[in-house]
Coordinates of C-alpha atoms in Angstrom, one line a residue:
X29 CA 0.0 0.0 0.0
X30 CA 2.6 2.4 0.9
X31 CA 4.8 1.7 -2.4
X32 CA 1.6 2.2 -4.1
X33 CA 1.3 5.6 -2.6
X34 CA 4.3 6.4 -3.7
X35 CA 3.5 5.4 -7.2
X36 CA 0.3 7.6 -7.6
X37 CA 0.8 10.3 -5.7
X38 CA 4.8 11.4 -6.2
X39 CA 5.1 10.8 -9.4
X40 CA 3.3 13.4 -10.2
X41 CA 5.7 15.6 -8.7
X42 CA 8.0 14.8 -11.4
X43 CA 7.0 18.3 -13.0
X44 CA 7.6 21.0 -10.9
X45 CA 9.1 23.5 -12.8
X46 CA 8.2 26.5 -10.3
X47 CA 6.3 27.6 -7.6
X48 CA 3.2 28.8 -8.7
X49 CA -0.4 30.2 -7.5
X50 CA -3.2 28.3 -8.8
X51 CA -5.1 27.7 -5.7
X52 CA -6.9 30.6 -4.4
X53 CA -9.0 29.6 -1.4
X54 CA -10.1 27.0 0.8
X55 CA -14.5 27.2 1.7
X56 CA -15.8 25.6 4.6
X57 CA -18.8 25.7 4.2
X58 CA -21.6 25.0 6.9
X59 CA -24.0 23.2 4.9
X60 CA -26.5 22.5 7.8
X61 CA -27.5 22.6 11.7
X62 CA -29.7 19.5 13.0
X63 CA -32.3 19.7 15.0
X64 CA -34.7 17.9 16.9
X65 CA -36.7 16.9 14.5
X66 CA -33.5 15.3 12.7
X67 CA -32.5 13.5 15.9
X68 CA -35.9 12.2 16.0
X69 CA -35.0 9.6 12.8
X70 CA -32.2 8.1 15.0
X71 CA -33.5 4.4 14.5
X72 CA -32.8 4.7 10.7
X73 CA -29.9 7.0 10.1
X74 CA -28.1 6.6 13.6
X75 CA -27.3 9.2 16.6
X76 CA -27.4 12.9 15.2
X77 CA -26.8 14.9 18.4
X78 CA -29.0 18.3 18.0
X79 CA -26.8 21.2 17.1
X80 CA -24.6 19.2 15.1
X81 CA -22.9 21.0 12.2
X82 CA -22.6 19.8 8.9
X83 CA -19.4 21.2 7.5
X84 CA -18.2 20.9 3.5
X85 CA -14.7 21.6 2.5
X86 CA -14.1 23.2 -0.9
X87 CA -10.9 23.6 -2.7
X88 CA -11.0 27.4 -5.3
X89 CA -8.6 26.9 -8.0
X90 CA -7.7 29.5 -10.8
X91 CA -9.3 28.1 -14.2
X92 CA -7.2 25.7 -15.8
X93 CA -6.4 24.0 -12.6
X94 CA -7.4 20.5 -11.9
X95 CA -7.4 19.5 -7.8
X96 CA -5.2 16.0 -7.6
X97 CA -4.6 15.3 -4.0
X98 CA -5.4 16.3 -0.1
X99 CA -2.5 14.6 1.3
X100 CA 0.0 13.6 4.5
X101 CA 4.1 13.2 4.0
X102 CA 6.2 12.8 6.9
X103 CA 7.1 16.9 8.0
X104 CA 3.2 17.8 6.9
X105 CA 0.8 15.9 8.5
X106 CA -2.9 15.6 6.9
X107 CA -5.7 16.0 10.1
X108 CA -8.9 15.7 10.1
X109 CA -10.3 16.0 13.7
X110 CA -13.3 16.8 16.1
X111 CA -13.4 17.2 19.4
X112 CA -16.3 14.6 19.8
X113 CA -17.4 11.9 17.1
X114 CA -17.9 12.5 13.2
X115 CA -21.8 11.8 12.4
X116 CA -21.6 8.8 10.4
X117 CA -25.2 7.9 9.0
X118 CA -25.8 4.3 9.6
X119 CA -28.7 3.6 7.1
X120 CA -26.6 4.7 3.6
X121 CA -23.7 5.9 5.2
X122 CA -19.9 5.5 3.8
X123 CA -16.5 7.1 3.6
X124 CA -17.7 8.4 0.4
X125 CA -20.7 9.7 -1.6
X126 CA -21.8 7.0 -3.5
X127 CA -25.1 7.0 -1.8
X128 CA -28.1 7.5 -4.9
X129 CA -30.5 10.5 -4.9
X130 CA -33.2 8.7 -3.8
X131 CA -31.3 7.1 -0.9
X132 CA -30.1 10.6 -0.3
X133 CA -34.0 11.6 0.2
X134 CA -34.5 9.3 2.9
X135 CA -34.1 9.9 6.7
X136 CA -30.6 11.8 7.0
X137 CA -28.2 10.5 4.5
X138 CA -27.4 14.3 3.0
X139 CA -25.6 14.4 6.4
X140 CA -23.1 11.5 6.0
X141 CA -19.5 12.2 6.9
X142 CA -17.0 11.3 3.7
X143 CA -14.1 12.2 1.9
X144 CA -14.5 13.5 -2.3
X145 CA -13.0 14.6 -5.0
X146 CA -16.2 16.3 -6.4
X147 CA -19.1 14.6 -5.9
X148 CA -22.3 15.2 -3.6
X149 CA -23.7 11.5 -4.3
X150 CA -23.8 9.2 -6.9
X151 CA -23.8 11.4 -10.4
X152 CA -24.3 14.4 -8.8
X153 CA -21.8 17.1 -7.8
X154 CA -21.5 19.0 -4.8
X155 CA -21.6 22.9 -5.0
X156 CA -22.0 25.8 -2.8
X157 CA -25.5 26.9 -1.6
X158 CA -24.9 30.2 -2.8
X159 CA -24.0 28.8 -6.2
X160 CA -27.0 26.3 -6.6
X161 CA -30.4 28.0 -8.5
X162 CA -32.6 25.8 -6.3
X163 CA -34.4 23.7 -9.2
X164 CA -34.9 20.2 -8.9
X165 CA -34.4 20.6 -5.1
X166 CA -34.6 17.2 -2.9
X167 CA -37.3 16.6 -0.7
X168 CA -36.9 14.6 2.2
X169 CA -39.2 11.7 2.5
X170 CA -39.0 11.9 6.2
X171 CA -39.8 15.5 6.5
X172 CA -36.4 16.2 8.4
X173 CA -33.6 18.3 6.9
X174 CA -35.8 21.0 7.3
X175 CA -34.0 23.4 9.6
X176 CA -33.4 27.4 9.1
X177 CA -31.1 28.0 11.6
X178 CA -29.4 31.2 10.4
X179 CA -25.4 29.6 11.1
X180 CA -26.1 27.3 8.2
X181 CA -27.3 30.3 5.9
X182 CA -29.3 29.3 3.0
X183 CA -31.5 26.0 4.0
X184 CA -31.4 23.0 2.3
X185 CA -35.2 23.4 1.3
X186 CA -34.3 25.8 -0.3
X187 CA -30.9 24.9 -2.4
X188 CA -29.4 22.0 -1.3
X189 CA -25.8 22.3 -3.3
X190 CA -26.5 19.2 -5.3
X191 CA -26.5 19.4 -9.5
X192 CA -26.6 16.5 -11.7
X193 CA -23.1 15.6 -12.9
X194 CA -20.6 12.9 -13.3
X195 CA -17.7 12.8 -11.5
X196 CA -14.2 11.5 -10.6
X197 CA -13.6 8.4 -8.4
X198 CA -12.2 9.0 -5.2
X199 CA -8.8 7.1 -4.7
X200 CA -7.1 6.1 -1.2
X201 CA -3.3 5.3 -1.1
X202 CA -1.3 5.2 1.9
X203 CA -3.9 4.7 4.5
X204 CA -4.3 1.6 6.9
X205 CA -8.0 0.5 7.0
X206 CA -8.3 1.5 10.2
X207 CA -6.9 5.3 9.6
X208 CA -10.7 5.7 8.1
X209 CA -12.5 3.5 10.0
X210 CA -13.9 7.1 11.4
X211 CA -16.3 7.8 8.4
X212 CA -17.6 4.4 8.8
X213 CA -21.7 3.3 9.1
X214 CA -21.2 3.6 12.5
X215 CA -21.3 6.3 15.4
X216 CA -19.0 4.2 18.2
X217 CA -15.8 5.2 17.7
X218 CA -13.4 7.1 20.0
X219 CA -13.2 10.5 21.1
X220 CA -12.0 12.5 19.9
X221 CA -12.2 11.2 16.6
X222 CA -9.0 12.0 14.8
X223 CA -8.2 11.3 11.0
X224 CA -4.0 11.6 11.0
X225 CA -1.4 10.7 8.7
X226 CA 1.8 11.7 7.1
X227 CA 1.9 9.0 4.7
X228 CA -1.5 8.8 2.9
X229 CA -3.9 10.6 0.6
X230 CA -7.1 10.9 -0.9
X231 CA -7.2 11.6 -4.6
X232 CA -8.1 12.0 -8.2
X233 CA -6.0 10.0 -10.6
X234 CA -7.4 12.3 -13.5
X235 CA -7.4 15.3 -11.9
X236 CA -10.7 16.8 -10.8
X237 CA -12.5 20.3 -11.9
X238 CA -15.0 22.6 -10.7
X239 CA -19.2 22.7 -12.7
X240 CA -18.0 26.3 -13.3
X241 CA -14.9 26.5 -15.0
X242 CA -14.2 29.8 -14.4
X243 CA -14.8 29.6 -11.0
X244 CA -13.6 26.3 -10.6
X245 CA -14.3 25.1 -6.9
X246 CA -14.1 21.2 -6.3
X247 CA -15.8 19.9 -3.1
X248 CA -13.5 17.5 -1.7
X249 CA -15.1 16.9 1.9
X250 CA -17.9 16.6 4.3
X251 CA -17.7 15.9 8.2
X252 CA -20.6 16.5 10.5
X253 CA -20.1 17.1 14.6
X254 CA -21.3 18.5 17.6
X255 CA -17.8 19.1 18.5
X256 CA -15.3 21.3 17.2
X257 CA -14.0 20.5 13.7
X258 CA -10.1 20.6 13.5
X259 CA -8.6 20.6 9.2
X260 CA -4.9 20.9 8.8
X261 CA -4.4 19.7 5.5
X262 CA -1.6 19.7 2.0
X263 CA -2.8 19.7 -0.9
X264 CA -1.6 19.2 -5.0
X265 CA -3.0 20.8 -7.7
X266 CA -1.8 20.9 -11.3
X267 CA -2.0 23.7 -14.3
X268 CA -3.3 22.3 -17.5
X269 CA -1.8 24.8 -20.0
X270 CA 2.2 24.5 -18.3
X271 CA 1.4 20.6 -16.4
X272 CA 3.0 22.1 -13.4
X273 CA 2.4 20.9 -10.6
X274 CA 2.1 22.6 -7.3
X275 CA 1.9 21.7 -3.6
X276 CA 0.4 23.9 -0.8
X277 CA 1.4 22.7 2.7
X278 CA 0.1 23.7 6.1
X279 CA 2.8 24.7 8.0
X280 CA 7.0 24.9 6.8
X281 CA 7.4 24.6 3.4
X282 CA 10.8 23.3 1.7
X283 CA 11.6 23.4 -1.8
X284 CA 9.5 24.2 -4.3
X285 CA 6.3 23.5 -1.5
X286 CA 3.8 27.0 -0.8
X287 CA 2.9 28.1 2.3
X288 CA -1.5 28.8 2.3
X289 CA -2.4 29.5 5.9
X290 CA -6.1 28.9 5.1
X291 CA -5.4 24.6 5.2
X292 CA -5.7 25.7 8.8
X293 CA -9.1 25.1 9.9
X294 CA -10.7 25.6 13.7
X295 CA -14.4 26.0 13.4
X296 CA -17.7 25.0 15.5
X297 CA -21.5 26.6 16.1
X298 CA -20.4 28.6 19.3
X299 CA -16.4 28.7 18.8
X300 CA -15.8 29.7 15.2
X301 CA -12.1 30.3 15.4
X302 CA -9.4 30.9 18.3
X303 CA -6.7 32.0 15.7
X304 CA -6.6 35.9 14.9
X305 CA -3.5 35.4 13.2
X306 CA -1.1 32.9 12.3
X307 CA 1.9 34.7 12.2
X308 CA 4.9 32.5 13.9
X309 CA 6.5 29.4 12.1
X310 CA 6.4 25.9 13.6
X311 CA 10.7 27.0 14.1
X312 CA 10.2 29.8 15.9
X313 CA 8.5 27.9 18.7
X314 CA 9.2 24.2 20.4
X315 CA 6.5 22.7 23.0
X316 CA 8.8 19.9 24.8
X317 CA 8.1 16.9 25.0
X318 CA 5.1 16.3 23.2
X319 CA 3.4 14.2 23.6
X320 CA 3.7 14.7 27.0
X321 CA 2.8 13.3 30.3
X322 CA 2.3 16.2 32.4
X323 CA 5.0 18.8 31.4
X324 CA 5.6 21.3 28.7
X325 CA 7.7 23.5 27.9
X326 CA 7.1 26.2 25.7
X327 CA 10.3 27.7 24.2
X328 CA 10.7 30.5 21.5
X329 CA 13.1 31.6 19.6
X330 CA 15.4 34.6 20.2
X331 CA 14.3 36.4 17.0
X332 CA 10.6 36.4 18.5
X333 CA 9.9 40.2 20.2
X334 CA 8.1 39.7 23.3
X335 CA 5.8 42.5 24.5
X336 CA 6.1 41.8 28.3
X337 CA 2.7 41.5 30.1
X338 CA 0.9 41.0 27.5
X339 CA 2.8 38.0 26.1
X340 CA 0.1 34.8 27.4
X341 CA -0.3 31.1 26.9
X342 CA -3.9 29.3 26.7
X343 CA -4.6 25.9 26.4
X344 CA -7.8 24.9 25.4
X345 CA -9.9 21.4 25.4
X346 CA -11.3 20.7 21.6
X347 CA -14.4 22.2 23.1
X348 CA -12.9 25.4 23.2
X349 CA -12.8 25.3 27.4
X350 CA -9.7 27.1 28.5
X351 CA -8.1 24.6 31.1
X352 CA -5.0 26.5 31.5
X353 CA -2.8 29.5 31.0
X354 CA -1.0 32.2 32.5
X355 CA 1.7 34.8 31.3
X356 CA 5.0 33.7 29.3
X357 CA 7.5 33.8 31.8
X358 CA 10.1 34.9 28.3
X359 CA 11.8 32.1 26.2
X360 CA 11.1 29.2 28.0
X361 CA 8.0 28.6 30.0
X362 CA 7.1 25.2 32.2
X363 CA 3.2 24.4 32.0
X364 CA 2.6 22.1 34.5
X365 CA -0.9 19.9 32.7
X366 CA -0.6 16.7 35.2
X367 CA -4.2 17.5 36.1
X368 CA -5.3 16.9 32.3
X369 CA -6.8 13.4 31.4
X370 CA -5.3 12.0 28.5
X371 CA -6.6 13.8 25.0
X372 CA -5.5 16.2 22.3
X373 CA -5.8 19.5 23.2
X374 CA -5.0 23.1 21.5
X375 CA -2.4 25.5 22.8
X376 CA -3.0 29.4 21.9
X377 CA 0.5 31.9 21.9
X378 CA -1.1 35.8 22.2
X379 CA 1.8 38.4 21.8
X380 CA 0.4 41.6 22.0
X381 CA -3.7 40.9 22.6
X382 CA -3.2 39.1 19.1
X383 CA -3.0 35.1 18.9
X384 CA 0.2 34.4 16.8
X385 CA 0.3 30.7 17.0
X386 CA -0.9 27.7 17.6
X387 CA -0.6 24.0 17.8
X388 CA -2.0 20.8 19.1
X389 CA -0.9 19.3 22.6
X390 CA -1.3 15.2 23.0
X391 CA -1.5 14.3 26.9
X392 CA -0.5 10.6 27.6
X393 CA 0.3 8.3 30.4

């Protein structure tokens, strides 16, 4: 499997001539809020918990551009995380759209968790609300999916971001079984449920591409929680007219590799970001050990300008509960966390009143 990942995914890395800009954005999209009435269809579809959020990922490319990869290589981990479970939808439900409209209609299949390289279901691609004109809408045979709730914008009554179309097959390489055993038909796995690797990838062997060519958004995701929603991903795209190819990273680029902040991705209903700014590289700071059984260090480098009493540390449970902090105490500052049960938690840097960094924090013992 791993030689195989090697295969698909690096050879096409073969062409990099230069760096280039072809991707523009990354959406996240909040496609839908359940409610009661959804949880109420729990003996068909499975355990919705009310107020869960159904989130879509979208990857805005410059025309010309076709999306080839989301993936992990060891120095640029792909995660995919929430502080609670992933909704996984028991009746239709798997790790990707392949689900048919009709199967889509019933109970609440539309709110599946999976991973794509364009499609919505089975010959249909995923859009934007904002970019669907709301004919041919779905109804739900079970009268759920109903739900205005103003955090979700547009409801899916009303455009549901599904258009007829065929699309690309989704291709796995590098991943154990188990790494994905997350988006499974079932909603007993652990928490938090965490999607990690640095030697896998989800993919289109033929490259994938937008409805709109001119806008040229590919969806390439959706992931429903109650919890908070954690993306850090790396992706490679490639320019049709030159066949460059290009690779965005997360966090510390080498070679030919881009920096693009916004594969950084904290969101939930009530916590929609911690971050105010990224603004301090992964070298400029070291949290020692980690994972860690009780201590931490946090040291900076020397180049970093502290401002004095306003320089602060927060760490923060994946519900966005602050469970400790104080003031940096300069380069190197202990955190004593023996009180913390063991998890994955978020650790906030604010220099100034502005948060300049931040990283995740894996308690053991």
């Amino acid at each position: 499997m791993r030689v195989l990942y090697s295969i698909c995914l690096f050879t096409l890395l073969i062409v990099q001539l230069s760096a280039q800009q072809g991707l523009e954005r990354i959406i996240v999209e909040k496609y839908y809020v359940s409610d009661e009435s959804d949880k109420a269809v729990d003996g068909d579809g499975g355990e919705l918990p009310v107020n869960s959020v159904t989130y879509r990922v979208f990857v805005d490319m410059l025309p010309d551009y076709i999306f080839q990869a989301a993936y992990g290589t060891p120095g640029h981990d792909l995660i995919i995380g929430t502080s609670t479970r992933f909704f996984n939808n028991e009746d239709r439900g798997g790790r990707h759209p392949t689900y048919s409209r009709s199967q889509a209609e019933n109970n609440t299949v539309m709110l599946d968790s999976w991973l794509s390289v364009g499609a919505g279901l089975r010959d249909h691609t995923g859009i934007l609300k904002s970019r669907d004109n709301g004919v041919d809408n779905m109804v739900n045979a079970d009268g759920v999916l109903q739900n205005t709730a103003p955090q979700a914008g547009i409801p899916l009554t009303q455009q549901d971001g599904i258009i007829p179309g065929l699309n690309e097959p989704v291709t796995v390489v590098g991943f154990f079984d188990t790494d994905l055993s997350v988006l499974d038909d079932a909603n007993d796995g652990p928490i938090p449920s965490i999607i990690k690797t640095s030697d896998g990838a989800w993919s289109s062997l033929n490259g994938s591409v937008g409805p709109d060519p001119d806008e040229n958004i590919v969806l390439i995701g959706q992931f429903t929680t109650d919890g908070i929603l954690q993306l850090e991903l790396n992706l490679q795209i490639r320019n049709q007219t030159t066949f460059v190819v290009e690779n965005y990273v997360a966090r510390n680029p080498v070679n030919d590799e881009i920096l693009f902040e916004g594969l950084i991705h904290i969101d939930s209903l009530n916590y929609e970001s911690a971050i105010k700014e990224v603004a301090l590289s992964d070298d400029k700071v070291t949290l020692f050990p980690n994972p860690t059984s009780g201590d931490l260090t946090i040291t900076l480098d020397r180049d970093v300008v502290l401002s004095g009493e306003n320089d602060r540390y927060t760490l923060r449970s994946m519900d966005g509960s602050v469970l400790a902090g104080g003031n940096l105490t300069g380069y190197n500052t202990p955190v004593d966390i023996h009180h913390l049960t063991p998890g994955v938690y978020v650790l906030f840097l604010e220099l100034g009143h502005v948060y300049i960094y931040t990283d995740k924090v894996v308690v053991t013992r």
